[in-house]
Amino acid sequence: MIIPELNDGALLPLAESFYTIQGEGYNTGKAAFFIRLGGCDVGCSWCDAKETWNPALYPPTPIEKIVEEAVKYKAKSIVITGGEPLTYPLDKLCKLLKKESMQIFLETSGSYPISGIFDWICLSPKKKRPPVGNIHLIASELKVIIEKEEDLLWAEENRLKAAESTLFYLQPEWSRRGVMIPLIVEYIKNNPQWSISLQTHKYMNIP
Ligand code: SF4
């Protein structure tokens, strides 16, 4: 879902940006500025950012403007998320953020080739559009959403492709958390290479 004028990454469809606390995965609890880009063609039924799927709804925003806002806050951590941020080449945005000495964290399904430079990559693979290239090998953490028991097989399939240093998280799909948390807890007790990730921002009612 590429919009021609966005192809070189100097403009990006900015859905929203906000300063908050990372709610999920290894960096849970840490303050960061979130840059949410519009556009995703993966189509997860339980997606909690469906409003971002159509990039045409969001203004192609100069990356200088995005960075100008990002550097205003005390935490020097940036989370680039979506939508699927790798829909666009992120090299230019990352280069500008690095000039400002920001730490850059990526949240991606890996369904498009990697671009940009990151201090942390969270790969959350989706069956509908599996990751491409070697992103498993460079992922800092693998975070698999568990909606039903069979998703544990998908999680293991992806774990086997990851590097030894990768951290592994199982995260209950929010609307199914009542059923999935007990299942994940039992699973992790028997497979301690995994940890549980909860969407703590939703418990805290923060973005
Ligand atoms: S990959 Fe992420 S943004 Fe895209 S549909 Fe799935 S959950 Fe939503």
mmCIF file of C-alpha atoms and ligand atoms in Angstrom:
data_model
loop_
_atom_site.group_PDB
_atom_site.id
_atom_site.type_symbol
_atom_site.label_atom_id
_atom_site.label_comp_id
_atom_site.label_asym_id
_atom_site.label_seq_id
_atom_site.Cartn_x
_atom_site.Cartn_y
_atom_site.Cartn_z
ATOM 1 C CA MET A 1 0.000 0.000 0.000
ATOM 2 C CA ILE A 2 2.624 2.529 -1.098
ATOM 3 C CA ILE A 3 1.626 6.100 -1.941
ATOM 4 C CA PRO A 4 4.037 7.297 -4.659
ATOM 5 C CA GLU A 5 4.978 10.627 -3.086
ATOM 6 C CA LEU A 6 5.893 8.812 0.123
ATOM 7 C CA ASN A 7 8.310 6.443 -1.575
ATOM 8 C CA ASP A 8 11.551 8.034 -0.484
ATOM 9 C CA GLY A 9 10.533 8.464 3.156
ATOM 10 C CA ALA A 10 10.940 12.241 3.307
ATOM 11 C CA LEU A 11 7.201 12.483 3.937
ATOM 12 C CA LEU A 12 5.376 9.937 6.054
ATOM 13 C CA PRO A 13 1.634 9.492 6.722
ATOM 14 C CA LEU A 14 1.535 10.451 10.375
ATOM 15 C CA ALA A 15 -1.535 8.975 12.068
ATOM 16 C CA GLU A 16 -0.623 10.377 15.472
ATOM 17 C CA SER A 17 2.289 11.029 17.771
ATOM 18 C CA PHE A 18 2.249 11.230 21.535
ATOM 19 C CA TYR A 19 4.431 11.011 24.625
ATOM 20 C CA THR A 20 3.515 8.152 26.929
ATOM 21 C CA ILE A 21 4.775 5.010 28.613
ATOM 22 C CA GLN A 22 5.553 1.871 26.634
ATOM 23 C CA GLY A 23 2.959 -0.673 27.706
ATOM 24 C CA GLU A 24 4.233 -3.891 26.139
ATOM 25 C CA GLY A 25 7.232 -6.156 25.874
ATOM 26 C CA TYR A 26 10.729 -5.715 27.276
ATOM 27 C CA ASN A 27 10.551 -1.928 27.540
ATOM 28 C CA THR A 28 7.286 -1.897 29.477
ATOM 29 C CA GLY A 29 7.039 0.963 31.916
ATOM 30 C CA LYS A 30 9.525 3.279 30.204
ATOM 31 C CA ALA A 31 8.631 6.706 28.862
ATOM 32 C CA ALA A 32 8.861 7.169 25.094
ATOM 33 C CA PHE A 33 7.577 9.341 22.284
ATOM 34 C CA PHE A 34 5.425 7.297 19.905
ATOM 35 C CA ILE A 35 5.287 7.952 16.170
ATOM 36 C CA ARG A 36 2.365 6.061 14.663
ATOM 37 C CA LEU A 37 2.389 5.815 10.883
ATOM 38 C CA GLY A 38 -0.768 5.108 8.898
ATOM 39 C CA GLY A 39 -0.987 2.160 6.518
ATOM 40 C CA CYS A 40 -1.154 -1.581 7.103
ATOM 41 C CA ASP A 41 -2.315 -4.346 4.791
ATOM 42 C CA VAL A 42 -1.859 -7.269 7.180
ATOM 43 C CA GLY A 43 -5.488 -7.201 8.335
ATOM 44 C CA CYS A 44 -5.415 -8.799 11.806
ATOM 45 C CA SER A 45 -9.040 -9.299 12.902
ATOM 46 C CA TRP A 46 -8.239 -8.140 16.444
ATOM 47 C CA CYS A 47 -6.126 -5.147 15.435
ATOM 48 C CA ASP A 48 -6.526 -2.308 17.946
ATOM 49 C CA ALA A 49 -5.351 0.303 15.426
ATOM 50 C CA LYS A 50 -7.727 -0.419 12.522
ATOM 51 C CA GLU A 51 -8.194 3.306 11.978
ATOM 52 C CA THR A 52 -4.589 3.409 10.755
ATOM 53 C CA TRP A 53 -4.990 0.865 7.951
ATOM 54 C CA ASN A 54 -5.724 3.375 5.201
ATOM 55 C CA PRO A 55 -2.700 5.677 4.823
ATOM 56 C CA ALA A 56 -4.645 8.043 2.566
ATOM 57 C CA LEU A 57 -6.450 9.283 5.683
ATOM 58 C CA TYR A 58 -3.247 10.768 7.078
ATOM 59 C CA PRO A 59 -1.329 13.816 5.944
ATOM 60 C CA PRO A 60 2.016 13.139 4.300
ATOM 61 C CA THR A 61 4.107 14.849 6.982
ATOM 62 C CA PRO A 62 7.689 16.086 6.518
ATOM 63 C CA ILE A 63 10.005 14.059 8.733
ATOM 64 C CA GLU A 64 11.610 17.285 10.012
ATOM 65 C CA LYS A 65 8.249 18.212 11.532
ATOM 66 C CA ILE A 66 7.882 14.788 13.150
ATOM 67 C CA VAL A 67 11.371 15.008 14.680
ATOM 68 C CA GLU A 68 10.863 18.596 15.851
ATOM 69 C CA GLU A 69 7.990 17.365 18.018
ATOM 70 C CA ALA A 70 9.770 14.164 19.105
ATOM 71 C CA VAL A 71 12.742 15.944 20.674
ATOM 72 C CA LYS A 72 10.634 18.147 22.960
ATOM 73 C CA TYR A 73 10.259 15.543 25.705
ATOM 74 C CA LYS A 74 12.502 14.393 28.534
ATOM 75 C CA ALA A 75 12.800 10.749 27.462
ATOM 76 C CA LYS A 76 15.102 10.384 24.494
ATOM 77 C CA SER A 77 13.343 7.217 23.347
ATOM 78 C CA ILE A 78 11.243 6.966 20.218
ATOM 79 C CA VAL A 79 8.878 4.125 19.352
ATOM 80 C CA ILE A 80 8.034 3.922 15.662
ATOM 81 C CA THR A 81 4.817 1.962 15.246
ATOM 82 C CA GLY A 82 1.703 1.773 13.089
ATOM 83 C CA GLY A 83 -0.007 0.524 11.157
ATOM 84 C CA GLU A 84 2.970 -1.242 9.683
ATOM 85 C CA PRO A 85 5.823 1.278 9.717
ATOM 86 C CA LEU A 86 8.044 -0.754 7.377
ATOM 87 C CA THR A 87 5.536 -0.043 4.608
ATOM 88 C CA TYR A 88 7.771 3.012 4.105
ATOM 89 C CA PRO A 89 11.522 3.466 3.906
ATOM 90 C CA LEU A 90 12.502 4.672 7.364
ATOM 91 C CA ASP A 91 16.172 5.473 6.680
ATOM 92 C CA LYS A 92 15.673 9.228 6.478
ATOM 93 C CA LEU A 93 13.523 9.462 9.583
ATOM 94 C CA CYS A 94 15.977 7.340 11.603
ATOM 95 C CA LYS A 95 18.944 9.370 10.388
ATOM 96 C CA LEU A 96 17.307 12.596 11.549
ATOM 97 C CA LEU A 97 16.373 11.089 14.914
ATOM 98 C CA LYS A 98 19.919 9.784 15.374
ATOM 99 C CA LYS A 99 21.286 13.254 14.680
ATOM 100 C CA GLU A 100 19.321 14.272 17.771
ATOM 101 C CA SER A 101 20.827 11.332 19.727
ATOM 102 C CA MET A 102 17.475 9.622 20.127
ATOM 103 C CA GLN A 103 17.165 5.900 20.881
ATOM 104 C CA ILE A 104 14.892 4.352 18.284
ATOM 105 C CA PHE A 105 12.622 1.385 18.927
ATOM 106 C CA LEU A 106 10.663 -0.262 16.110
ATOM 107 C CA GLU A 107 7.382 -2.187 16.439
ATOM 108 C CA THR A 108 6.788 -4.234 13.303
ATOM 109 C CA SER A 109 5.150 -7.328 11.869
ATOM 110 C CA GLY A 110 8.163 -7.629 9.575
ATOM 111 C CA SER A 111 5.906 -7.961 6.545
ATOM 112 C CA TYR A 112 8.021 -5.483 4.546
ATOM 113 C CA PRO A 113 11.806 -5.370 4.213
ATOM 114 C CA ILE A 114 13.671 -3.647 7.009
ATOM 115 C CA SER A 115 14.829 -0.069 6.469
ATOM 116 C CA GLY A 116 16.301 2.411 8.940
ATOM 117 C CA ILE A 117 18.591 1.949 11.937
ATOM 118 C CA PHE A 118 17.236 0.913 15.294
ATOM 119 C CA ASP A 119 18.424 0.392 18.838
ATOM 120 C CA TRP A 120 15.649 -2.087 19.471
ATOM 121 C CA ILE A 121 13.439 -4.099 17.136
ATOM 122 C CA CYS A 122 10.258 -5.704 18.403
ATOM 123 C CA LEU A 123 9.074 -8.246 15.831
ATOM 124 C CA SER A 124 5.442 -9.274 16.164
ATOM 125 C CA PRO A 125 4.914 -11.756 13.324
ATOM 126 C CA LYS A 126 1.476 -12.272 11.842
ATOM 127 C CA LYS A 127 0.339 -15.454 10.079
ATOM 128 C CA LYS A 128 -1.593 -13.522 7.433
ATOM 129 C CA ARG A 129 1.584 -11.851 6.156
ATOM 130 C CA PRO A 130 4.639 -13.552 7.613
ATOM 131 C CA PRO A 131 7.893 -11.655 8.087
ATOM 132 C CA VAL A 132 10.197 -11.288 5.096
ATOM 133 C CA GLY A 133 13.991 -11.325 4.885
ATOM 134 C CA ASN A 134 16.223 -11.926 7.895
ATOM 135 C CA ILE A 135 14.356 -9.805 10.421
ATOM 136 C CA HIS A 136 14.081 -12.730 12.859
ATOM 137 C CA LEU A 137 17.855 -12.692 13.186
ATOM 138 C CA ILE A 138 18.079 -9.004 14.037
ATOM 139 C CA ALA A 139 14.998 -8.781 16.266
ATOM 140 C CA SER A 140 15.737 -7.767 19.861
ATOM 141 C CA GLU A 141 12.458 -9.251 20.989
ATOM 142 C CA LEU A 142 9.862 -11.517 19.450
ATOM 143 C CA LYS A 143 6.351 -10.742 20.675
ATOM 144 C CA VAL A 144 3.653 -13.135 19.541
ATOM 145 C CA ILE A 145 -0.019 -12.341 20.076
ATOM 146 C CA ILE A 146 -1.974 -15.312 21.389
ATOM 147 C CA GLU A 147 -5.643 -15.280 20.468
ATOM 148 C CA LYS A 148 -6.149 -19.029 20.520
ATOM 149 C CA GLU A 149 -4.163 -22.052 21.650
ATOM 150 C CA GLU A 150 -2.891 -22.895 18.157
ATOM 151 C CA ASP A 151 -1.081 -19.532 18.059
ATOM 152 C CA LEU A 152 1.467 -21.117 20.397
ATOM 153 C CA LEU A 153 2.614 -23.251 17.446
ATOM 154 C CA TRP A 154 3.089 -20.069 15.405
ATOM 155 C CA ALA A 155 5.059 -18.637 18.294
ATOM 156 C CA GLU A 156 7.399 -21.641 18.376
ATOM 157 C CA GLU A 157 7.781 -21.609 14.603
ATOM 158 C CA ASN A 158 9.021 -18.030 14.841
ATOM 159 C CA ARG A 159 11.185 -18.634 17.912
ATOM 160 C CA LEU A 160 13.169 -21.236 15.976
ATOM 161 C CA LYS A 161 14.074 -18.615 13.362
ATOM 162 C CA ALA A 162 15.318 -16.061 15.884
ATOM 163 C CA ALA A 163 18.834 -15.403 17.155
ATOM 164 C CA GLU A 164 19.981 -16.761 20.515
ATOM 165 C CA SER A 165 20.019 -13.294 22.041
ATOM 166 C CA THR A 166 16.376 -12.575 21.151
ATOM 167 C CA LEU A 167 13.904 -12.208 24.022
ATOM 168 C CA PHE A 168 10.619 -14.082 23.662
ATOM 169 C CA TYR A 169 7.209 -12.787 24.720
ATOM 170 C CA LEU A 170 3.701 -14.203 24.512
ATOM 171 C CA GLN A 171 1.015 -11.555 24.701
ATOM 172 C CA PRO A 172 -2.678 -12.370 25.143
ATOM 173 C CA GLU A 173 -4.957 -10.776 22.571
ATOM 174 C CA TRP A 174 -6.721 -8.127 24.657
ATOM 175 C CA SER A 175 -10.353 -9.201 24.093
ATOM 176 C CA ARG A 176 -9.429 -12.832 24.865
ATOM 177 C CA ARG A 177 -7.171 -12.137 27.845
ATOM 178 C CA GLY A 178 -9.515 -13.782 30.349
ATOM 179 C CA VAL A 179 -9.107 -17.144 28.598
ATOM 180 C CA MET A 180 -5.613 -16.718 27.222
ATOM 181 C CA ILE A 181 -3.760 -15.503 30.337
ATOM 182 C CA PRO A 182 -4.211 -18.805 32.247
ATOM 183 C CA LEU A 183 -3.195 -20.739 29.136
ATOM 184 C CA ILE A 184 -0.074 -18.605 28.631
ATOM 185 C CA VAL A 185 0.852 -18.828 32.313
ATOM 186 C CA GLU A 186 0.772 -22.628 32.184
ATOM 187 C CA TYR A 187 2.653 -22.650 28.905
ATOM 188 C CA ILE A 188 5.452 -20.430 30.216
ATOM 189 C CA LYS A 189 5.783 -22.547 33.349
ATOM 190 C CA ASN A 190 6.603 -25.443 31.033
ATOM 191 C CA ASN A 191 8.513 -23.380 28.442
ATOM 192 C CA PRO A 192 10.489 -20.841 30.459
ATOM 193 C CA GLN A 193 12.298 -19.435 27.438
ATOM 194 C CA TRP A 194 9.128 -17.337 27.042
ATOM 195 C CA SER A 195 7.899 -14.454 29.199
ATOM 196 C CA ILE A 196 4.430 -12.946 29.303
ATOM 197 C CA SER A 197 3.758 -9.461 27.941
ATOM 198 C CA LEU A 198 0.584 -7.685 29.017
ATOM 199 C CA GLN A 199 -0.790 -4.540 27.419
ATOM 200 C CA THR A 200 -0.234 -2.561 30.599
ATOM 201 C CA HIS A 201 -1.125 0.770 28.964
ATOM 202 C CA LYS A 202 -4.687 -0.534 28.579
ATOM 203 C CA TYR A 203 -4.867 -1.393 32.280
ATOM 204 C CA MET A 204 -3.591 2.145 33.016
ATOM 205 C CA ASN A 205 -5.952 3.811 30.496
ATOM 206 C CA ILE A 206 -3.131 5.608 28.759
ATOM 207 C CA PRO A 207 -2.413 5.625 25.006
HETATM 208 S S1 SF4 B 1 0.036 -5.876 11.730
HETATM 209 FE FE1 SF4 B 1 -0.410 -4.546 13.475
HETATM 210 S S2 SF4 B 1 -1.366 -2.690 12.592
HETATM 211 FE FE2 SF4 B 1 -1.397 -4.274 11.007
HETATM 212 S S3 SF4 B 1 -3.424 -5.229 11.198
HETATM 213 FE FE3 SF4 B 1 -1.999 -6.452 12.440
HETATM 214 S S4 SF4 B 1 -2.105 -5.582 14.513
HETATM 215 FE FE4 SF4 B 1 -3.013 -4.060 13.095
#
